[in-house]
CSV table of N, CA and C in Angstrom, one decimal:
chain,number,residue,atom,x,y,z
A,1,MET,N,2.1,-4.9,-5.8
A,1,MET,CA,2.6,-4.6,-4.5
A,1,MET,C,3.1,-5.8,-3.8
A,2,ARG,N,4.2,-5.7,-3.1
A,2,ARG,CA,4.8,-6.8,-2.3
A,2,ARG,C,5.3,-6.4,-1.0
A,3,TYR,N,5.1,-7.3,0.0
A,3,TYR,CA,5.7,-7.1,1.3
A,3,TYR,C,6.8,-8.1,1.5
A,4,TYR,N,7.9,-7.6,2.2
A,4,TYR,CA,9.0,-8.5,2.5
A,4,TYR,C,9.2,-8.6,4.0
A,5,ASP,N,9.4,-9.8,4.5
A,5,ASP,CA,9.7,-9.9,5.9
A,5,ASP,C,11.2,-9.6,6.0
A,6,GLY,N,11.8,-9.7,7.2
A,6,GLY,CA,13.2,-9.4,7.5
A,6,GLY,C,14.1,-10.3,6.6
A,7,LYS,N,13.7,-11.4,6.1
A,7,LYS,CA,14.5,-12.2,5.3
A,7,LYS,C,14.4,-11.9,3.8
A,8,ARG,N,13.7,-10.8,3.4
A,8,ARG,CA,13.5,-10.4,2.1
A,8,ARG,C,12.7,-11.4,1.3
A,9,LYS,N,11.8,-11.9,1.9
A,9,LYS,CA,10.9,-12.9,1.3
A,9,LYS,C,9.5,-12.2,1.0
A,10,ILE,N,9.0,-12.5,-0.2
A,10,ILE,CA,7.7,-12.0,-0.6
A,10,ILE,C,6.7,-12.7,0.3
A,11,ILE,N,5.9,-11.9,1.0
A,11,ILE,CA,4.9,-12.6,1.8
A,11,ILE,C,3.5,-12.4,1.3
A,12,THR,N,3.3,-11.4,0.4
A,12,THR,CA,2.0,-11.2,-0.2
A,12,THR,C,2.1,-10.1,-1.3
A,13,ASP,N,1.1,-10.1,-2.2
A,13,ASP,CA,1.0,-9.1,-3.2
A,13,ASP,C,-0.4,-8.8,-3.4
A,14,SER,N,-0.7,-7.7,-4.1
A,14,SER,CA,-2.1,-7.4,-4.4
A,14,SER,C,-2.2,-6.4,-5.5
A,15,TYR,N,-3.4,-6.0,-5.8
A,15,TYR,CA,-3.7,-5.0,-6.9
A,15,TYR,C,-4.9,-4.3,-6.6
A,16,ASN,N,-5.2,-3.1,-7.2
A,16,ASN,CA,-6.4,-2.4,-7.0
A,16,ASN,C,-7.6,-3.2,-7.4
A,17,GLN,N,-8.6,-3.2,-6.5
A,17,GLN,CA,-9.8,-4.0,-6.7
A,17,GLN,C,-11.0,-3.1,-6.4
A,18,ILE,N,-10.8,-1.8,-6.5
A,18,ILE,CA,-11.9,-0.8,-6.2
A,18,ILE,C,-13.1,-1.0,-7.1
A,19,THR,N,-12.9,-1.1,-8.4
A,19,THR,CA,-14.1,-1.2,-9.3
A,19,THR,C,-14.6,-2.7,-9.3
A,20,SER,N,-13.7,-3.7,-9.3
A,20,SER,CA,-14.2,-5.0,-9.3
A,20,SER,C,-14.9,-5.5,-8.1
A,21,GLU,N,-14.6,-4.9,-7.0
A,21,GLU,CA,-15.2,-5.2,-5.7
A,21,GLU,C,-16.3,-4.2,-5.2
A,22,ASN,N,-16.4,-3.1,-6.0
A,22,ASN,CA,-17.3,-2.0,-5.6
A,22,ASN,C,-17.0,-1.5,-4.2
A,23,ASP,N,-15.7,-1.4,-3.9
A,23,ASP,CA,-15.2,-1.0,-2.6
A,23,ASP,C,-14.2,0.1,-2.7
A,24,PRO,N,-14.5,1.3,-2.3
A,24,PRO,CA,-13.6,2.4,-2.4
A,24,PRO,C,-12.3,2.3,-1.5
A,25,THR,N,-12.3,1.3,-0.6
A,25,THR,CA,-11.1,1.1,0.2
A,25,THR,C,-10.2,0.0,-0.3
A,26,ALA,N,-10.6,-0.6,-1.4
A,26,ALA,CA,-9.9,-1.8,-2.0
A,26,ALA,C,-8.7,-1.4,-2.8
A,27,HIS,N,-7.9,-0.5,-2.3
A,27,HIS,CA,-6.6,-0.1,-3.0
A,27,HIS,C,-5.6,-1.2,-2.8
A,28,ALA,N,-4.7,-1.3,-3.7
A,28,ALA,CA,-3.7,-2.4,-3.7
A,28,ALA,C,-3.0,-2.4,-2.3
A,29,GLU,N,-2.6,-1.2,-1.8
A,29,GLU,CA,-1.8,-1.2,-0.6
A,29,GLU,C,-2.7,-1.7,0.6
A,30,ILE,N,-3.9,-1.3,0.6
A,30,ILE,CA,-4.8,-1.7,1.7
A,30,ILE,C,-5.0,-3.2,1.6
A,31,SER,N,-5.3,-3.7,0.4
A,31,SER,CA,-5.5,-5.2,0.3
A,31,SER,C,-4.3,-6.0,0.7
A,32,ALA,N,-3.1,-5.5,0.3
A,32,ALA,CA,-1.8,-6.2,0.6
A,32,ALA,C,-1.6,-6.1,2.1
A,33,ILE,N,-1.9,-5.0,2.8
A,33,ILE,CA,-1.7,-4.9,4.2
A,33,ILE,C,-2.7,-5.9,4.9
A,34,ARG,N,-3.9,-6.0,4.5
A,34,ARG,CA,-4.8,-6.9,5.1
A,34,ARG,C,-4.3,-8.4,5.0
A,35,LYS,N,-3.9,-8.7,3.8
A,35,LYS,CA,-3.4,-10.1,3.5
A,35,LYS,C,-2.1,-10.4,4.3
A,36,ALA,N,-1.2,-9.4,4.4
A,36,ALA,CA,0.0,-9.6,5.1
A,36,ALA,C,-0.2,-9.8,6.6
A,37,CYS,N,-1.1,-8.9,7.2
A,37,CYS,CA,-1.5,-9.0,8.6
A,37,CYS,C,-2.1,-10.4,8.9
A,38,GLU,N,-2.9,-10.9,8.0
A,38,GLU,CA,-3.5,-12.2,8.2
A,38,GLU,C,-2.5,-13.3,8.2
A,39,LYS,N,-1.6,-13.2,7.2
A,39,LYS,CA,-0.6,-14.2,7.0
A,39,LYS,C,0.4,-14.3,8.2
A,40,ILE,N,0.8,-13.1,8.7
A,40,ILE,CA,1.8,-13.2,9.8
A,40,ILE,C,1.1,-13.1,11.2
A,41,ASN,N,-0.2,-13.0,11.2
A,41,ASN,CA,-1.0,-13.0,12.4
A,41,ASN,C,-0.7,-11.9,13.3
A,42,SER,N,-0.6,-10.7,12.7
A,42,SER,CA,-0.2,-9.5,13.5
A,42,SER,C,-0.8,-8.2,12.8
A,43,PHE,N,-1.1,-7.2,13.5
A,43,PHE,CA,-1.6,-6.0,12.9
A,43,PHE,C,-0.4,-5.0,12.7
A,44,GLN,N,0.8,-5.4,13.1
A,44,GLN,CA,2.0,-4.6,12.9
A,44,GLN,C,2.9,-5.3,12.0
A,45,LEU,N,3.4,-4.5,11.0
A,45,LEU,CA,4.2,-5.1,9.9
A,45,LEU,C,5.6,-4.4,10.0
A,46,GLU,N,6.1,-4.3,11.2
A,46,GLU,CA,7.4,-3.6,11.4
A,46,GLU,C,8.6,-4.1,10.6
A,47,ASP,N,8.6,-5.4,10.3
A,47,ASP,CA,9.7,-6.0,9.5
A,47,ASP,C,9.4,-6.0,8.1
A,48,CYS,N,8.4,-5.3,7.6
A,48,CYS,CA,8.0,-5.4,6.2
A,48,CYS,C,8.3,-4.1,5.5
A,49,VAL,N,8.5,-4.3,4.2
A,49,VAL,CA,8.7,-3.1,3.2
A,49,VAL,C,7.7,-3.3,2.2
A,50,ILE,N,7.2,-2.2,1.7
A,50,ILE,CA,6.1,-2.2,0.7
A,50,ILE,C,6.7,-1.5,-0.6
A,51,TYR,N,6.4,-2.2,-1.7
A,51,TYR,CA,6.8,-1.7,-3.0
A,51,TYR,C,5.5,-1.5,-3.8
A,52,THR,N,5.4,-0.3,-4.4
A,52,THR,CA,4.1,0.0,-5.1
A,52,THR,C,4.4,0.8,-6.4
A,53,SER,N,3.5,0.8,-7.3
A,53,SER,CA,3.8,1.5,-8.6
A,53,SER,C,3.7,3.0,-8.5
A,54,CYS,N,2.9,3.5,-7.6
A,54,CYS,CA,2.7,4.9,-7.5
A,54,CYS,C,2.6,5.3,-6.0
A,55,GLU,N,3.0,6.6,-5.8
A,55,GLU,CA,3.0,7.2,-4.4
A,55,GLU,C,1.6,6.9,-3.8
A,56,PRO,N,1.6,6.3,-2.6
A,56,PRO,CA,0.3,6.0,-2.0
A,56,PRO,C,-0.6,7.2,-1.7
A,57,CYS,N,-1.9,7.1,-1.8
A,57,CYS,CA,-2.8,8.1,-1.5
A,57,CYS,C,-2.9,8.3,0.0
A,58,PRO,N,-3.7,9.3,0.5
A,58,PRO,CA,-3.8,9.5,1.9
A,58,PRO,C,-4.4,8.3,2.7
A,59,ILE,N,-5.4,7.6,2.1
A,59,ILE,CA,-5.9,6.5,2.9
A,59,ILE,C,-4.9,5.4,3.0
A,60,CYS,N,-4.1,5.2,2.0
A,60,CYS,CA,-3.1,4.2,2.0
A,60,CYS,C,-1.9,4.6,2.9
A,61,PHE,N,-1.5,5.8,2.8
A,61,PHE,CA,-0.5,6.3,3.8
A,61,PHE,C,-0.9,6.1,5.2
A,62,GLY,N,-2.2,6.4,5.5
A,62,GLY,CA,-2.7,6.2,6.9
A,62,GLY,C,-2.6,4.7,7.3
A,63,ALA,N,-3.0,3.8,6.4
A,63,ALA,CA,-2.9,2.4,6.7
A,63,ALA,C,-1.5,1.9,6.9
A,64,ILE,N,-0.6,2.4,6.0
A,64,ILE,CA,0.8,2.1,6.1
A,64,ILE,C,1.4,2.6,7.4
A,65,TYR,N,1.1,3.8,7.8
A,65,TYR,CA,1.5,4.3,9.1
A,65,TYR,C,1.1,3.5,10.3
A,66,TRP,N,-0.2,3.2,10.3
A,66,TRP,CA,-0.8,2.4,11.4
A,66,TRP,C,-0.2,0.9,11.4
A,67,ALA,N,0.1,0.4,10.3
A,67,ALA,CA,0.7,-1.0,10.2
A,67,ALA,C,2.1,-1.0,10.6
A,68,ARG,N,2.7,0.2,10.7
A,68,ARG,CA,4.2,0.3,11.1
A,68,ARG,C,5.1,-0.3,10.1
A,69,VAL,N,4.8,-0.2,8.8
A,69,VAL,CA,5.6,-0.7,7.8
A,69,VAL,C,7.0,0.0,7.9
A,70,LYS,N,8.1,-0.7,7.7
A,70,LYS,CA,9.4,-0.2,7.8
A,70,LYS,C,9.8,0.9,6.8
A,71,ALA,N,9.4,0.6,5.5
A,71,ALA,CA,9.7,1.6,4.4
A,71,ALA,C,8.7,1.4,3.3
A,72,VAL,N,8.6,2.4,2.5
A,72,VAL,CA,7.7,2.4,1.3
A,72,VAL,C,8.6,2.9,0.1
A,73,TYR,N,8.5,2.1,-1.0
A,73,TYR,CA,9.2,2.5,-2.2
A,73,TYR,C,8.2,2.6,-3.3
A,74,TYR,N,8.2,3.6,-4.1
A,74,TYR,CA,7.2,3.8,-5.2
A,74,TYR,C,7.9,4.3,-6.4
A,75,ALA,N,7.3,4.0,-7.6
A,75,ALA,CA,7.9,4.4,-8.9
A,75,ALA,C,7.5,5.7,-9.3
A,76,CYS,N,6.2,6.0,-9.3
A,76,CYS,CA,5.6,7.3,-9.8
A,76,CYS,C,5.1,8.1,-8.6
A,77,THR,N,5.2,9.4,-8.8
A,77,THR,CA,4.7,10.4,-7.8
A,77,THR,C,3.3,10.7,-8.1
A,78,LYS,N,2.7,11.4,-7.1
A,78,LYS,CA,1.3,11.8,-7.3
A,78,LYS,C,1.2,12.8,-8.5
A,79,GLU,N,2.2,13.5,-8.8
A,79,GLU,CA,2.2,14.4,-9.9
A,79,GLU,C,2.2,13.6,-11.2
A,80,ASP,N,3.0,12.5,-11.2
A,80,ASP,CA,3.0,11.6,-12.4
A,80,ASP,C,1.6,11.1,-12.6
A,81,ALA,N,0.9,10.7,-11.6
A,81,ALA,CA,-0.5,10.2,-11.7
A,81,ALA,C,-1.4,11.2,-12.3
A,82,ILE,N,-1.3,12.5,-11.9
A,82,ILE,CA,-2.1,13.5,-12.5
A,82,ILE,C,-2.0,13.6,-14.0
A,83,GLU,N,-0.8,13.3,-14.5
A,83,GLU,CA,-0.6,13.3,-16.0
A,83,GLU,C,-1.4,12.2,-16.7
A,84,ILE,N,-1.8,11.2,-16.0
A,84,ILE,CA,-2.6,10.1,-16.7
A,84,ILE,C,-4.0,10.2,-16.1
A,85,ASP,N,-4.4,11.4,-15.7
A,85,ASP,CA,-5.8,11.6,-15.3
A,85,ASP,C,-6.3,10.9,-14.0
A,86,PHE,N,-5.3,10.7,-13.2
A,86,PHE,CA,-5.7,10.2,-11.8
A,86,PHE,C,-5.3,11.2,-10.8
A,87,ASP,N,-6.2,12.1,-10.5
A,87,ASP,CA,-5.9,13.3,-9.7
A,87,ASP,C,-6.7,13.1,-8.4
A,88,ASP,N,-6.0,12.9,-7.3
A,88,ASP,CA,-6.7,12.9,-6.0
A,88,ASP,C,-6.2,14.1,-5.1
A,89,GLN,N,-5.7,15.1,-5.8
A,89,GLN,CA,-5.2,16.3,-5.1
A,89,GLN,C,-6.3,16.9,-4.1
A,90,PHE,N,-7.5,16.8,-4.5
A,90,PHE,CA,-8.6,17.4,-3.6
A,90,PHE,C,-8.6,16.7,-2.2
A,91,ILE,N,-8.1,15.5,-2.1
A,91,ILE,CA,-8.0,14.8,-0.8
A,91,ILE,C,-6.9,15.4,0.1
A,92,TYR,N,-5.8,15.8,-0.5
A,92,TYR,CA,-4.7,16.3,0.2
A,92,TYR,C,-5.0,17.7,0.8
């Protein structure tokens, strides 16, 4: 996952740390948002774009919304994730 400021510069990246940190909120998107906010010293990421491998889950969409990220681009849909046994449909 990467965030870009208005100059298309990578300002942070991250990865899922749920099992390694024993933290159910340590999704890649959440971790990257935390790091980006710290780096730019703001809780709003209005000039940032997020790129991620899969469609964000509800908790990540919520964080992305509250951080005011300009756009989100993802490679796989939640339906694609179901095909590899990652099904969070019960949350929706």
